[in-house]
Amino acid sequence: QVTLKESGPVLVKPTETLTLTCTVSGFSLSNARMGVSWIRQPPGKALEWLAHIFSNDEKSYSTSLKSRLTISKDTSKSQVVLTMTNMDPVDTATYYCARIIYGDLYFDYWGQGTLVTVSS
Amino acid sequence: SYVLTQPPSVSVAPGKTARITCGGNNIGSKSVHWYQQKPGQAPVLVIYYDSDRPSGIPERFSGSNSGNTATLTISRVEAGDEADYYCQVWDSSSDHSSYVFGTGTKVTVL
């Protein structure tokens, strides 16, 4: 059974750095073609893709947020970590991680999401 | 950047057919995927590669894609289909490839 679970702070202050962790089970981050993406959704708004990382360590970032994002993985812990610097209130959103298989270009399993609020 | 446009809302009576469109420049040349999101829940994949259904998704959900419009069709609509629906593509047409989501459509069952 494939599951993903996000964890991290519920509240961050403006200008701080956000660190989110996605812990996966039911598949291995070292298996060929396996990958994890981060996607966010501001309250009442649409989904926005942020970044992905694959088992071969290939990474890609949203063009508009690339300068603020870093994605990495710890295969031994089955975790993918996203950091976003210089947080702003407009970054308030539910952050999801989702599984993606290299070449398939869609998200077949999603975590439950974690709401992050940016406020002083 | 590539833009996917969906109608903000669609209303449908139980038992009838709901059609949700996703407009994009020459979207017919891309693979379109659809997600259902109920309030307070994570999105769920309901259609991939234009018209394929993941296991566990009812046959009432179907998809098509041609020209500048992709369509998600829900037949024999049930109250449990009330949700937001998002289309998604992989856009490699610009210098930087990216996953793109549509603007979302709220389906209301009357």
Coordinates of C-alpha atoms in Angstrom, one line a residue:
Chain A
Q1 CA 0.0 0.0 0.0
V2 CA 1.5 3.3 -1.2
T3 CA 1.3 6.1 1.3
L4 CA 2.9 9.6 1.6
K5 CA 2.8 11.8 4.7
E6 CA 3.9 15.4 5.0
S7 CA 5.3 16.9 8.2
G8 CA 6.6 20.3 9.2
P9 CA 5.7 23.5 11.0
V10 CA 2.1 24.8 10.9
L11 CA 3.2 28.4 11.4
V12 CA 6.3 30.3 10.0
K13 CA 7.2 33.9 10.2
P14 CA 7.8 36.1 7.2
T15 CA 11.4 35.8 5.9
E16 CA 11.9 32.5 7.6
T17 CA 12.8 29.3 5.8
L18 CA 10.2 26.5 5.6
T19 CA 11.3 22.9 5.8
L20 CA 8.8 20.2 4.9
T21 CA 9.4 16.4 5.0
C22 CA 7.5 13.8 3.0
T23 CA 7.8 10.3 4.4
V24 CA 6.8 7.5 1.9
S25 CA 6.0 3.9 2.3
G26 CA 4.9 1.1 0.0
F27 CA 7.6 2.0 -2.5
S28 CA 11.3 2.8 -2.4
L29 CA 12.9 6.1 -3.4
S30 CA 15.8 4.0 -4.8
N31 CA 13.6 2.0 -7.2
A32 CA 14.1 3.0 -10.8
R33 CA 11.7 5.6 -12.1
M34 CA 10.2 6.5 -8.7
G35 CA 9.9 10.1 -7.8
V36 CA 8.2 12.6 -5.5
S37 CA 6.8 16.0 -6.2
W38 CA 5.7 18.8 -4.0
I39 CA 2.5 20.7 -4.9
R40 CA 0.8 23.5 -3.0
Q41 CA -2.7 25.0 -2.8
P42 CA -3.5 28.3 -1.2
P43 CA -6.9 28.4 0.5
G44 CA -9.7 28.4 -2.0
K45 CA -7.2 28.4 -5.0
A46 CA -5.9 26.0 -7.5
L47 CA -3.0 23.6 -7.3
E48 CA 0.5 24.7 -8.1
W49 CA 3.4 22.4 -8.8
L50 CA 6.7 23.3 -7.0
A51 CA 9.4 20.7 -7.5
H52 CA 10.2 17.0 -8.1
I53 CA 13.0 14.6 -7.5
F54 CA 13.5 11.1 -9.0
S55 CA 15.4 8.1 -7.8
N56 CA 18.4 9.0 -10.1
D57 CA 18.5 12.3 -8.2
E58 CA 17.1 14.3 -11.2
K59 CA 15.5 17.4 -9.9
S60 CA 13.3 20.1 -11.4
Y61 CA 11.7 23.3 -10.0
S62 CA 8.9 25.7 -10.8
T63 CA 10.4 28.5 -12.8
S64 CA 8.7 31.2 -10.7
L65 CA 10.0 29.7 -7.4
K66 CA 13.2 28.1 -8.4
S67 CA 15.4 30.6 -6.6
R68 CA 13.7 29.8 -3.3
L69 CA 13.3 26.0 -3.5
T70 CA 15.6 23.1 -2.7
I71 CA 14.5 19.5 -2.9
S72 CA 16.5 16.5 -1.6
K73 CA 15.9 12.9 -0.6
D74 CA 17.2 10.5 2.0
T75 CA 16.6 7.1 0.5
S76 CA 17.5 5.3 3.7
K77 CA 14.8 7.2 5.6
S78 CA 12.3 7.1 2.7
Q79 CA 12.0 10.8 3.0
V80 CA 11.9 13.8 0.6
V81 CA 12.6 17.2 2.0
L82 CA 11.6 20.6 0.5
T83 CA 13.0 23.8 1.7
M84 CA 11.5 27.2 0.7
T85 CA 13.4 30.3 1.7
N86 CA 12.1 33.8 2.5
M87 CA 8.6 32.9 3.3
D88 CA 5.8 35.4 2.7
P89 CA 2.1 35.5 3.7
V90 CA 1.2 34.7 0.1
D91 CA 3.0 31.3 0.6
T92 CA 0.2 30.3 3.0
A93 CA -1.1 27.1 1.6
T94 CA -1.6 23.4 2.0
Y95 CA 1.5 21.6 0.9
Y96 CA 1.2 18.2 -0.7
C97 CA 3.7 15.6 -1.7
A98 CA 2.7 13.2 -4.4
R99 CA 4.3 10.2 -6.1
I100 CA 5.2 10.4 -9.7
I101 CA 6.7 7.7 -12.0
Y102 CA 9.4 8.8 -14.4
G103 CA 7.9 9.2 -17.9
D104 CA 4.3 9.0 -16.7
L105 CA 3.9 12.7 -15.9
Y106 CA 1.0 12.5 -13.5
F107 CA 0.6 12.1 -9.8
D108 CA -0.9 8.8 -8.8
Y109 CA -0.7 8.9 -5.0
W110 CA -0.9 12.0 -2.8
G111 CA -0.3 12.7 0.8
Q112 CA -3.0 14.2 3.0
G113 CA -1.4 17.6 2.9
T114 CA -0.1 20.0 5.6
L115 CA -1.4 23.5 6.0
V116 CA 1.4 26.1 6.5
T117 CA 0.5 29.6 7.6
V118 CA 2.9 32.5 7.2
S119 CA 2.3 35.2 9.7
S120 CA 4.1 37.3 12.2
Chain B
S1 CA 4.0 29.7 -19.7
Y2 CA 1.3 27.2 -20.6
V3 CA -2.2 28.0 -19.4
L4 CA -5.1 25.6 -18.8
T5 CA -8.6 27.2 -18.5
Q6 CA -11.5 25.6 -16.8
P7 CA -15.0 26.9 -16.1
P8 CA -15.3 27.9 -12.5
S9 CA -18.4 25.9 -11.9
V10 CA -20.7 23.2 -13.4
S11 CA -24.1 22.3 -12.0
V12 CA -25.8 19.0 -12.8
A13 CA -28.8 17.1 -11.6
P14 CA -28.4 13.6 -10.2
G15 CA -28.5 10.9 -12.9
K16 CA -27.5 13.4 -15.6
T17 CA -24.2 13.9 -17.3
A18 CA -21.6 16.5 -16.3
R19 CA -18.9 17.7 -18.8
I20 CA -15.9 19.6 -17.5
T21 CA -13.7 21.3 -20.1
C22 CA -10.0 22.2 -20.0
G23 CA -8.8 24.6 -22.6
G24 CA -5.2 25.0 -23.7
N25 CA -3.3 25.9 -26.8
N26 CA -3.2 22.7 -28.9
I27 CA -3.9 20.6 -25.8
G28 CA -4.7 17.7 -28.0
S29 CA -1.0 17.2 -28.6
K30 CA -0.4 16.7 -24.9
S31 CA -1.5 14.0 -22.4
V32 CA -4.2 15.3 -20.0
H33 CA -4.8 14.0 -16.5
W34 CA -7.7 14.8 -14.2
Y35 CA -8.0 14.9 -10.4
Q36 CA -11.0 15.0 -8.1
Q37 CA -10.7 16.9 -4.8
K38 CA -13.4 16.8 -2.2
P39 CA -13.5 19.5 0.6
G40 CA -10.7 19.1 3.1
Q41 CA -9.2 16.1 1.2
A42 CA -6.2 15.6 -1.1
P43 CA -6.7 15.3 -4.8
V44 CA -7.4 11.9 -6.3
L45 CA -6.4 10.8 -9.8
V46 CA -9.5 9.9 -11.8
I47 CA -8.3 10.0 -15.4
Y48 CA -4.8 9.7 -16.8
Y49 CA -3.4 9.8 -20.4
D50 CA -6.6 11.5 -21.6
S51 CA -9.0 8.6 -21.0
D52 CA -7.5 5.9 -18.8
R53 CA -9.0 5.2 -15.4
P54 CA -7.0 4.1 -12.4
S55 CA -8.3 1.0 -10.6
G56 CA -11.2 1.8 -8.3
I57 CA -12.5 4.7 -10.4
P58 CA -16.0 4.1 -11.7
E59 CA -16.6 3.7 -15.4
R60 CA -18.9 6.7 -15.1
F61 CA -15.8 8.8 -15.4
S62 CA -14.4 9.2 -18.9
G63 CA -12.1 11.6 -20.7
S64 CA -11.4 12.9 -24.2
N65 CA -8.9 15.3 -25.7
S66 CA -8.7 17.0 -29.1
G67 CA -7.7 20.3 -30.6
N68 CA -7.7 23.0 -27.9
T69 CA -10.0 21.3 -25.5
A70 CA -9.9 18.3 -23.2
T71 CA -13.1 17.1 -21.5
L72 CA -13.9 15.1 -18.4
T73 CA -17.3 13.5 -18.5
I74 CA -19.1 12.1 -15.5
S75 CA -22.1 10.0 -16.5
R76 CA -25.1 9.2 -14.2
V77 CA -23.9 11.8 -11.7
E78 CA -24.2 11.0 -8.0
A79 CA -24.2 13.2 -4.9
G80 CA -20.7 11.8 -4.1
D81 CA -19.3 13.3 -7.3
E82 CA -19.7 16.8 -5.9
A83 CA -16.1 18.1 -5.7
D84 CA -13.5 20.3 -7.4
Y85 CA -11.9 18.9 -10.5
Y86 CA -8.5 19.8 -11.9
C87 CA -6.9 19.0 -15.3
Q88 CA -3.1 18.7 -15.5
V89 CA -0.5 18.4 -18.3
W90 CA 3.3 18.3 -18.6
D91 CA 4.4 21.3 -20.6
S92 CA 7.7 21.0 -22.4
S93 CA 7.0 23.7 -25.0
S94 CA 9.1 26.4 -23.3
D95 CA 12.7 26.5 -22.3
H96 CA 11.8 25.0 -18.9
S97 CA 9.5 22.0 -18.6
S98 CA 6.8 22.1 -15.9
Y99 CA 3.7 20.4 -14.6
V100 CA 0.7 22.7 -15.2
F101 CA -2.7 22.5 -13.4
G102 CA -5.9 24.0 -14.6
T103 CA -7.9 26.6 -12.8
G104 CA -10.3 24.1 -11.3
T105 CA -14.0 23.5 -11.7
K106 CA -16.5 23.1 -8.8
V107 CA -19.1 20.5 -9.7
T108 CA -22.4 21.0 -7.8
V109 CA -25.0 18.2 -7.7
L110 CA -28.4 19.8 -7.6

